[in-house]
Structure formats: structure tokens, C-alpha cells
Amino acid sequence: MLLEAAHISKRFGSRPQVLTDVSFGVEPGEFVSVIGPSGAGKTTLFDTFFGLVTPDSGSITHSGHPLRRSEIAYLESETFFYDGMTGRDLLDLTAHYNPSSDPAPYIRVFGLPVDRPVAGWSAGMKRKLALTVTLMQQKPLLLLDEPFNGLDMESLHAARQLILRRREEGATVIVSSHLLETLSPLCDDIHLLDNGRIATVYRREEYPRAANELEELFHRHYLTRLSDKPS
């Protein structure tokens, strides 16, 4: 097993439990996804993988040893860039630390305005830049939290192809999303995270059932929130 999360639990202060006894494994070269409604715990789980959050219990191992941040290329759900930095500045810096990476294909495919300060870019263009920087890193594990947010249909297609190319180069890919339709053509397994627990694991032949059950789950969450009365 390349990556194994075992019995991960996390609570922040007095708030309800965010993750509860989460366990799953990923084989080398697999493309798996973690889907679920907003607030299900996806970002907390990914932050735990990357070491930004320390779990209250459980362990995460990579090839039999504790997972190290240096083994992960992590695209966070929220993107931050320094004012005054151009896209080329950031890509050149990434290429410096990853000499075998070439930003040129990403610039062409995404149409990145690399010589303009990033502060003036649209949210979608910033997302494409952040994804480019992540994919350029030569790490064995790609951790992508909501990578398709803010992308138009053409960019979404390009992003999916570029992620698959990294997989073909040997990377193992874990993606979180609440959009099943963007992931089902790509994934080996889909893990449904709900209320901090892995509720179901869907294999490829079960994806039509996953779509129906996820729709039902979202509707239940909608009805619950609709009926909630302000205190």
C-alpha cells in the first residue's frame, strides 16, 4: 500500500467532531477521489495528510513510513499569491526546485498571462496557475483539494488531461470534490465522506449508483438546513 490512513479522528475545540475514525488506502499509481457535501471534512482530511493539521488519533503512512510533506504536491482549496509577483516569477521559482519540469505546456494550454502581476488575474486564472505549480512538482503523491473550482468547461477538460498526464508519469493522485461528474471518468475509486466518516467506497462499475446516492445525500442536507430555525 503506497498511502494508508488509519483511524484518523479530529476535533477543533468544543466544536463537533470533524473527522471520525477515517481509514482508507491508496495503491501506487491509483487515481482516487474523496467526494462529499460542503462541511463533510474533506479539506481537514487533506490538511491532515499534508501536516497542516495534527489528528487527535490515527496515523498516515507512505510506503510503510510516516507520510512526509516533502513527498506531496498539495493544491489547497484556497489560493494565495504575493502582491507584485508575476506568473512567470512563480513558475520560474517552481522550475528551479523541480529542474525536470517545463512550464511551457501549461502556459500554452491554460493561456496564462505570465508576465502580468498575479494580483490582477481573475479567480479562474489564479486557480489554473496554482494547479500548474502543483502539477510541475515532481512528487510521488498529488493531493488536489477542489482543483476544478472556478474553471470554465475548456479549462476543466485541459486540467483533467494534465492531471492524467502526471498519473501516467507515475504520480498517485487523490482529489477532493463535491462534483462527481468531473471525477467519474478519471477515478479508480470514489470515497464518499459524510459527517466526517467514510460512508461508502464506490468502484468504477458502481459510479451510476454513486451519482444517485450523492444526489439524495445533497437533498437531505438541503432539507435539514431549510428546516433549521435560527436560535
Coordinates of C-alpha atoms in Angstrom, one line a residue:
M1 CA 0.0 0.0 0.0
L2 CA 1.5 3.3 -1.0
L3 CA -0.6 5.6 1.2
E4 CA -2.6 4.4 4.2
A5 CA -4.7 6.5 6.5
A6 CA -5.7 4.5 9.6
H7 CA -8.4 5.6 12.1
I8 CA -8.0 9.4 11.7
S9 CA -10.1 11.5 14.1
K10 CA -10.0 15.3 14.6
R11 CA -12.0 17.8 16.7
F12 CA -11.3 21.5 16.9
G13 CA -12.0 22.7 20.5
S14 CA -15.6 22.3 21.6
R15 CA -17.0 22.1 18.1
P16 CA -18.5 18.8 16.7
Q17 CA -16.1 16.1 15.6
V18 CA -14.8 16.9 12.1
L19 CA -13.2 13.5 11.2
T20 CA -14.2 10.3 12.9
D21 CA -12.2 7.1 12.5
V22 CA -11.4 7.7 8.8
S23 CA -9.5 4.9 7.2
F24 CA -8.6 4.1 3.6
G25 CA -5.7 3.1 1.4
V26 CA -4.3 4.1 -2.0
E27 CA -2.2 1.8 -4.2
P28 CA 0.7 3.1 -6.2
G29 CA -0.4 4.9 -9.4
E30 CA -4.1 5.0 -8.4
F31 CA -6.4 8.0 -9.0
V32 CA -8.9 8.1 -6.2
S33 CA -11.3 10.8 -5.1
V34 CA -12.9 11.9 -1.9
I35 CA -16.4 13.4 -2.5
G36 CA -19.0 14.8 -0.2
P37 CA -21.1 17.8 0.7
S38 CA -19.7 21.1 2.0
G39 CA -18.5 20.7 5.6
A40 CA -18.1 16.9 5.3
G41 CA -14.4 17.2 6.4
K42 CA -12.6 16.9 3.0
T43 CA -10.3 19.9 3.5
T44 CA -9.5 18.9 7.1
L45 CA -8.6 15.4 5.9
F46 CA -6.3 16.8 3.2
D47 CA -4.7 19.3 5.6
T48 CA -4.0 16.3 7.9
F49 CA -2.3 14.4 5.1
F50 CA -0.1 17.5 4.4
G51 CA 0.7 18.0 8.1
L52 CA -1.1 21.4 8.4
V53 CA -3.5 19.7 10.9
T54 CA -2.4 17.2 13.6
P55 CA -5.0 14.4 14.1
D56 CA -6.2 13.6 17.6
S57 CA -5.7 9.9 16.8
G58 CA -4.7 7.7 14.0
S59 CA -1.8 7.6 11.6
I60 CA -0.9 8.2 8.0
T61 CA 1.9 6.2 6.3
H62 CA 3.5 6.3 2.9
S63 CA 5.3 3.1 1.7
G64 CA 5.4 1.9 5.3
H65 CA 6.8 5.1 7.0
P66 CA 5.1 8.2 8.3
L67 CA 4.0 10.4 5.5
R68 CA 6.3 13.4 4.9
R69 CA 5.3 16.7 3.5
S70 CA 8.2 16.6 1.1
E71 CA 6.5 13.6 -0.7
I72 CA 3.4 15.6 -1.5
A73 CA 2.4 18.2 -4.1
Y74 CA -0.6 19.9 -2.5
L75 CA -3.2 22.1 -4.1
E76 CA -5.1 23.8 -1.3
S77 CA -8.7 24.8 -1.7
E78 CA -7.9 28.4 -1.3
T79 CA -5.2 30.1 -3.4
F80 CA -2.8 32.8 -2.1
F81 CA -0.2 34.7 -4.1
Y82 CA 2.1 37.6 -3.1
D83 CA 1.3 41.0 -4.4
G84 CA 3.6 42.1 -7.2
M85 CA 4.6 38.6 -8.2
T86 CA 4.0 37.7 -11.9
G87 CA 3.0 34.3 -13.1
R88 CA 6.5 33.9 -14.6
D89 CA 8.1 34.6 -11.3
L90 CA 6.2 31.8 -9.6
L91 CA 6.7 29.3 -12.5
D92 CA 10.5 30.1 -12.7
L93 CA 10.8 29.5 -8.9
T94 CA 8.9 26.2 -9.2
A95 CA 11.1 25.1 -12.1
H96 CA 14.2 26.0 -10.2
Y97 CA 13.3 23.5 -7.5
N98 CA 12.0 21.0 -10.0
P99 CA 14.6 21.1 -12.8
S100 CA 12.9 18.4 -14.9
S101 CA 9.6 20.4 -15.1
D102 CA 8.7 22.6 -18.0
P103 CA 6.1 25.3 -17.5
A104 CA 5.7 25.9 -21.3
P105 CA 3.0 23.3 -22.0
Y106 CA 0.9 24.6 -19.0
I107 CA 1.2 28.2 -20.2
R108 CA 0.0 27.3 -23.7
V109 CA -2.8 25.0 -22.6
F110 CA -4.2 27.3 -19.9
G111 CA -3.4 30.6 -21.8
L112 CA -1.7 32.0 -18.7
P113 CA -0.8 35.7 -18.9
V114 CA 2.5 35.0 -17.2
D115 CA 4.1 38.5 -17.5
R116 CA 1.3 40.3 -15.7
P117 CA 1.2 40.6 -11.9
V118 CA -1.0 37.8 -10.5
A119 CA -2.9 40.3 -8.3
G120 CA -4.8 41.4 -11.4
W121 CA -5.7 38.0 -12.6
S122 CA -9.2 36.5 -12.5
A123 CA -10.1 33.9 -9.9
G124 CA -10.2 31.2 -12.6
M125 CA -6.8 32.2 -14.0
K126 CA -5.3 32.1 -10.5
R127 CA -6.7 28.7 -10.0
K128 CA -5.1 27.5 -13.2
L129 CA -1.7 29.0 -12.1
A130 CA -2.0 27.2 -8.7
L131 CA -2.8 23.9 -10.4
T132 CA 0.2 24.4 -12.8
V133 CA 2.6 25.0 -9.9
T134 CA 1.3 21.9 -8.2
L135 CA 1.5 19.6 -11.2
M136 CA 5.0 20.8 -12.0
Q137 CA 6.3 19.5 -8.7
Q138 CA 8.0 16.1 -9.1
K139 CA 6.4 14.4 -6.1
P140 CA 5.1 10.9 -5.8
L141 CA 1.7 12.0 -4.4
L142 CA -0.6 14.6 -5.8
L143 CA -3.2 16.0 -3.3
L144 CA -5.7 18.2 -5.0
D145 CA -8.4 19.9 -3.0
E146 CA -11.3 21.1 -5.3
P147 CA -8.9 21.6 -8.2
F148 CA -11.7 22.4 -10.7
N149 CA -13.3 25.3 -8.8
G150 CA -13.7 28.4 -10.9
L151 CA -12.7 26.7 -14.2
D152 CA -14.6 27.1 -17.4
M153 CA -15.5 24.0 -19.5
E154 CA -12.5 24.2 -21.8
S155 CA -10.1 24.7 -18.9
L156 CA -11.8 21.9 -17.0
H157 CA -11.0 19.5 -19.8
A158 CA -7.4 20.7 -20.0
A159 CA -7.0 20.3 -16.2
R160 CA -8.2 16.8 -16.3
Q161 CA -5.9 15.8 -19.1
L162 CA -2.9 17.4 -17.4
I163 CA -3.7 15.6 -14.1
L164 CA -3.9 12.3 -16.0
R165 CA -0.6 13.0 -17.6
R166 CA 1.0 13.3 -14.2
R167 CA -0.5 10.0 -13.3
E168 CA 0.9 8.4 -16.4
E169 CA 4.3 9.8 -15.3
G170 CA 4.0 7.8 -12.1
A171 CA 2.2 10.1 -9.6
T172 CA -0.5 8.8 -7.3
V173 CA -3.5 11.2 -7.3
I174 CA -6.0 12.0 -4.6
V175 CA -8.7 14.6 -5.5
S176 CA -11.4 16.0 -3.3
S177 CA -14.6 17.5 -4.8
H178 CA -18.3 17.8 -4.5
L179 CA -18.7 17.4 -8.3
L180 CA -19.0 13.8 -9.1
E181 CA -19.4 14.3 -12.8
T182 CA -16.0 15.9 -13.2
L183 CA -14.3 12.9 -11.5
S184 CA -16.1 9.8 -12.5
P185 CA -14.3 9.4 -15.9
L186 CA -10.9 9.7 -14.1
C187 CA -11.1 7.7 -10.9
D188 CA -10.3 4.1 -9.9
D189 CA -12.3 4.5 -6.6
I190 CA -14.6 7.2 -5.1
H191 CA -14.8 7.6 -1.3
L192 CA -17.9 9.3 0.0
L193 CA -17.1 11.4 3.1
D194 CA -20.2 12.5 5.1
N195 CA -20.2 14.0 8.5
G196 CA -16.5 13.2 9.0
R197 CA -16.8 9.5 8.1
I198 CA -16.2 7.4 5.0
A199 CA -19.7 6.4 4.4
T200 CA -19.2 4.3 1.2
V201 CA -16.5 3.4 -1.3
Y202 CA -17.6 3.1 -4.9
R203 CA -15.7 1.1 -7.5
R204 CA -15.8 2.1 -11.2
E205 CA -18.8 -0.1 -12.1
E206 CA -20.8 1.5 -9.2
Y207 CA -20.5 5.1 -10.3
P208 CA -24.1 5.4 -11.6
R209 CA -25.3 4.3 -8.2
A210 CA -22.9 6.8 -6.6
A211 CA -24.5 9.7 -8.6
N212 CA -27.9 8.8 -7.4
E213 CA -26.9 8.4 -3.8
L214 CA -24.9 11.6 -3.8
E215 CA -27.9 13.5 -5.2
E216 CA -30.1 12.0 -2.4
L217 CA -27.5 13.0 0.2
F218 CA -27.3 16.6 -1.0
H219 CA -31.1 16.8 -1.0
R220 CA -31.2 15.5 2.6
H221 CA -28.7 18.1 3.6
Y222 CA -30.7 20.8 1.9
L223 CA -33.9 19.8 3.6
T224 CA -32.1 19.7 7.0
R225 CA -30.7 23.2 6.5
L226 CA -34.1 24.5 5.2
S227 CA -35.9 23.3 8.3
D228 CA -33.3 24.6 10.8
K229 CA -34.6 27.6 12.7
P230 CA -32.3 30.4 13.9
S231 CA -31.7 30.2 17.7

